[in-house]
XYZ file of C-alpha atoms in Angstrom:
313
model
C -88.733 73.536 -37.650
C -91.717 73.375 -39.961
C -92.675 76.905 -41.049
C -95.830 77.635 -43.053
C -95.969 80.815 -45.176
C -99.478 81.730 -46.389
C -99.289 84.082 -49.346
C -95.636 83.159 -49.774
C -95.369 83.007 -53.557
C -94.343 86.670 -53.995
C -90.970 88.345 -53.603
C -90.937 88.373 -49.782
C -92.220 84.814 -49.558
C -89.575 83.631 -52.011
C -86.931 85.412 -49.937
C -88.120 83.781 -46.710
C -88.494 80.371 -48.368
C -84.909 80.533 -49.620
C -83.493 81.868 -46.332
C -85.357 79.517 -44.009
C -84.749 76.460 -46.197
C -81.025 77.251 -46.292
C -81.102 77.389 -42.490
C -82.419 73.828 -42.406
C -86.118 74.446 -41.844
C -88.984 72.751 -43.664
C -90.958 75.460 -45.455
C -94.494 75.055 -46.809
C -95.960 77.861 -48.927
C -99.730 78.329 -49.150
C -100.675 79.837 -52.503
C -103.627 80.082 -54.855
C -101.547 78.604 -57.683
C -99.258 75.875 -56.332
C -96.495 74.951 -58.739
C -93.574 73.630 -56.698
C -93.208 70.613 -54.442
C -93.406 72.649 -51.219
C -96.473 74.666 -52.291
C -100.010 73.815 -51.164
C -103.207 75.325 -52.532
C -105.499 77.600 -50.546
C -107.927 80.377 -51.419
C -107.283 82.609 -48.409
C -110.989 82.555 -47.488
C -112.121 79.045 -46.572
C -110.857 76.114 -44.551
C -109.529 73.190 -46.557
C -106.853 70.532 -46.749
C -104.210 73.219 -46.249
C -105.108 73.343 -42.539
C -103.249 70.047 -42.093
C -100.025 71.942 -42.828
C -100.742 74.456 -40.057
C -101.641 71.714 -37.564
C -98.360 70.505 -36.082
C -96.233 73.260 -37.599
C -93.819 75.272 -35.460
C -94.436 78.714 -36.948
C -96.736 80.504 -39.373
C -95.685 83.673 -41.218
C -98.704 85.177 -42.978
C -97.796 87.403 -45.943
C -101.144 87.228 -47.760
C -102.530 90.477 -49.176
C -103.008 92.192 -52.520
C -100.297 94.727 -53.397
C -101.003 98.339 -52.416
C -99.079 99.586 -55.451
C -102.215 100.411 -57.429
C -104.841 103.103 -57.860
C -107.163 103.123 -54.882
C -110.351 102.576 -56.840
C -113.324 101.129 -55.007
C -112.641 97.742 -56.579
C -108.966 97.765 -55.612
C -109.721 98.974 -52.087
C -112.132 96.072 -51.609
C -109.569 93.608 -52.973
C -106.835 94.956 -50.666
C -109.175 94.815 -47.674
C -110.650 91.379 -48.332
C -107.341 89.725 -49.190
C -105.865 90.854 -45.862
C -108.800 90.507 -43.499
C -110.257 87.288 -44.934
C -106.911 85.492 -45.023
C -106.077 86.553 -41.468
C -109.490 85.458 -40.188
C -109.353 82.046 -41.826
C -105.763 81.489 -40.717
C -106.828 82.331 -37.163
C -109.600 79.735 -37.453
C -107.093 77.127 -38.638
C -104.708 77.874 -35.769
C -107.579 77.818 -33.257
C -108.788 74.470 -34.576
C -105.394 72.778 -34.685
C -104.748 69.836 -32.385
C -101.131 70.976 -32.160
C -101.172 74.694 -32.932
C -97.995 76.482 -34.005
C -95.955 78.102 -31.266
C -95.861 81.453 -33.048
C -97.878 83.314 -35.668
C -96.096 86.196 -37.371
C -98.566 88.410 -39.216
C -97.556 90.851 -41.929
C -98.516 94.452 -41.218
C -97.187 97.814 -42.367
C -95.354 100.856 -41.061
C -98.048 102.910 -42.812
C -100.150 102.410 -39.674
C -98.151 105.266 -38.106
C -98.912 108.953 -38.461
C -97.520 111.184 -41.188
C -95.000 113.263 -39.220
C -91.587 114.940 -39.412
C -91.012 116.052 -35.829
C -90.162 112.738 -34.156
C -89.828 109.043 -34.990
C -92.574 106.501 -34.425
C -91.689 103.412 -32.428
C -93.893 100.695 -30.939
C -94.234 102.367 -27.544
C -94.490 106.102 -28.212
C -95.369 106.209 -31.900
C -98.542 107.917 -33.054
C -100.992 105.896 -35.113
C -102.242 107.709 -38.181
C -105.639 108.822 -39.354
C -106.084 112.146 -37.558
C -103.154 114.215 -38.864
C -104.266 117.764 -39.792
C -101.700 118.018 -42.596
C -102.508 114.686 -44.269
C -105.121 114.268 -47.016
C -108.304 112.512 -45.949
C -107.659 109.874 -48.619
C -104.658 108.625 -46.639
C -106.984 107.501 -43.848
C -107.891 104.342 -45.780
C -104.372 102.882 -45.541
C -104.293 103.423 -41.783
C -107.764 101.953 -41.292
C -106.766 98.902 -43.295
C -103.543 98.424 -41.337
C -105.344 98.700 -37.998
C -108.089 96.296 -39.066
C -105.430 93.858 -40.283
C -103.695 93.856 -36.903
C -106.974 93.777 -34.960
C -108.078 90.682 -36.871
C -105.002 88.802 -35.720
C -105.291 90.107 -32.168
C -108.927 88.960 -31.886
C -108.182 85.405 -33.029
C -108.790 82.941 -30.180
C -105.362 81.268 -30.181
C -104.217 81.159 -26.540
C -101.459 78.617 -27.217
C -99.883 80.582 -30.050
C -97.716 83.669 -29.614
C -98.727 86.453 -32.003
C -96.501 89.146 -33.541
C -97.558 91.901 -35.968
C -94.764 92.813 -38.388
C -95.044 96.577 -38.973
C -92.833 96.504 -42.038
C -91.237 99.389 -43.904
C -90.466 99.116 -47.607
C -88.251 96.065 -48.120
C -85.375 96.733 -50.524
C -83.606 93.854 -52.213
C -81.500 93.430 -55.364
C -84.065 91.537 -57.439
C -85.025 92.815 -60.869
C -88.438 94.449 -60.933
C -88.512 95.155 -57.203
C -88.805 98.436 -55.317
C -85.053 99.060 -55.266
C -84.780 98.406 -58.996
C -87.567 100.937 -59.632
C -85.936 103.572 -57.422
C -82.602 102.916 -59.102
C -84.033 103.611 -62.550
C -85.234 107.012 -61.317
C -81.784 107.788 -59.921
C -79.957 106.657 -63.055
C -82.270 108.584 -65.370
C -81.640 111.800 -63.459
C -85.194 112.197 -62.190
C -84.638 110.893 -58.672
C -84.519 114.269 -56.976
C -86.510 115.733 -54.088
C -90.273 115.232 -54.332
C -92.423 118.090 -53.017
C -89.396 119.438 -51.150
C -88.111 116.032 -50.049
C -88.638 116.538 -46.307
C -90.924 113.499 -45.932
C -89.153 110.595 -44.235
C -88.466 107.259 -45.895
C -88.336 104.165 -43.706
C -86.789 101.071 -45.232
C -85.189 97.717 -44.451
C -82.704 95.678 -46.459
C -84.225 92.375 -47.613
C -81.445 90.434 -45.887
C -82.252 92.077 -42.550
C -85.979 91.509 -43.092
C -85.402 87.765 -43.408
C -83.032 87.759 -40.431
C -85.570 89.671 -38.319
C -88.271 87.110 -39.116
C -85.949 84.298 -38.006
C -85.104 86.290 -34.866
C -88.761 86.819 -33.970
C -89.616 83.171 -34.505
C -86.912 82.220 -32.012
C -87.596 84.914 -29.385
C -90.381 83.470 -27.262
C -90.648 86.641 -25.156
C -91.743 88.997 -27.955
C -95.422 89.521 -28.774
C -97.537 92.263 -30.334
C -96.379 94.908 -32.808
C -92.726 94.957 -33.871
C -91.313 97.480 -36.348
C -89.319 95.907 -39.150
C -87.401 98.956 -40.313
C -83.778 100.015 -40.269
C -82.663 102.395 -37.492
C -81.815 104.979 -40.195
C -84.993 106.567 -41.605
C -84.108 109.733 -43.465
C -85.750 112.490 -45.496
C -86.562 111.596 -49.079
C -84.123 114.249 -50.324
C -81.225 112.604 -48.436
C -82.458 109.096 -49.276
C -82.335 109.744 -53.017
C -79.051 111.669 -52.749
C -77.403 108.588 -51.209
C -78.920 106.349 -53.865
C -77.690 108.606 -56.660
C -74.227 108.646 -55.076
C -74.207 104.838 -55.051
C -74.951 104.875 -58.791
C -72.515 107.709 -59.515
C -75.276 110.075 -60.630
C -74.471 113.559 -59.235
C -77.625 115.482 -60.178
C -81.340 114.932 -60.483
C -84.414 116.944 -61.304
C -86.794 117.787 -58.455
C -90.525 117.115 -58.655
C -93.374 119.215 -57.318
C -96.366 117.740 -55.557
C -98.542 117.987 -58.659
C -95.842 116.249 -60.690
C -95.811 113.420 -58.131
C -99.600 113.190 -58.392
C -99.406 113.041 -62.174
C -96.604 110.481 -62.126
C -98.468 108.247 -59.692
C -101.585 108.436 -61.843
C -99.596 107.543 -64.960
C -98.042 104.556 -63.192
C -101.443 103.448 -61.864
C -100.310 103.982 -58.288
C -101.017 106.424 -55.429
C -99.044 109.549 -54.550
C -99.382 108.622 -50.857
C -96.590 106.110 -51.424
C -94.308 109.039 -52.351
C -95.549 111.842 -50.120
C -96.394 110.341 -46.733
C -93.655 110.837 -44.148
C -92.873 107.454 -42.618
C -90.391 108.019 -39.805
C -90.257 104.633 -38.088
C -87.637 103.184 -35.744
C -87.211 99.544 -34.601
C -87.001 100.061 -30.836
C -88.260 96.613 -29.837
C -85.873 94.780 -32.154
C -82.912 96.819 -30.934
C -83.863 96.412 -27.275
C -84.130 92.657 -27.808
C -80.560 92.556 -29.116
C -81.124 92.335 -32.861
C -78.118 93.669 -34.781
C -78.738 94.997 -38.301
C -76.256 93.931 -40.953
C -77.327 96.990 -42.972
C -78.172 99.726 -40.456
C -77.381 102.809 -42.570
C -78.851 103.732 -45.929
C -75.655 104.930 -47.598
C -73.944 101.590 -46.973
C -77.039 99.562 -47.826
C -77.491 101.477 -51.087
C -73.914 100.749 -52.158
C -74.362 97.069 -51.332
C -77.652 96.838 -53.205
C -76.192 98.558 -56.256
C -73.357 96.017 -56.363
C -75.830 93.152 -55.971
C -78.198 94.496 -58.615
C -75.356 94.974 -61.070
C -74.414 91.339 -60.505
C -77.858 90.032 -61.440
């Protein structure tokens, strides 16, 4: 198959490029700064020669969007919004205008669309969308609004011949240097990876290997449309999550952090405390019901595997 990945020059795009190419597919990456033979230039806002890659392709996996790991200044909020909405709109126009449109369009989304909650998990059928929680700061509403607008933009695209799937993705953890798992591992190894603000907030996650496998699975499953949660079936409280990570590194103790310490740390790192404090309890009901089997279903096992892989890099 020919698979086009807009916004595919980052860590997830590189992972999918490597995985799908190894499986025998032809992968084309759309990026603002093409450097390799399989990369084609686009700006994520206007139609151009890149549309010829979409026309006649078998699948499109749109990963375009500025990182949310930043301070939510007005400038950064606008950049996050525009990079997601504009790229999704223009991709929809390219698919709609194709003589031979792709059979499936997988659109990146986020598990942050769900409500901050501890009482029950959020799945695609019964999960609560966020934005109205009484115990969540008003500033968290922006992330939910952005996620919903992102999905709505894909849903509104006039592409009747193309199946559409929204990938509500939890944090993807892989063994690459500089990634999310590497950052969490440094906290654990330095003895500061303890409970944050009590540690009862849930962490949803997915191993990078299972993320890539789930994308392949969804491309092949012609019966699945709409939102699909890409998260392991083992979300767990932050306290337990970090305990398992410390155990994988052989670090028995860690200092806890209060809420104000988390706020200060996020500010120092030019990030947002929402990424640490929001309870994301997400389960992948649709994937499981469709027969997808996780290679890394539990966090304790996944953490040990990732530690071994990271040590080998």
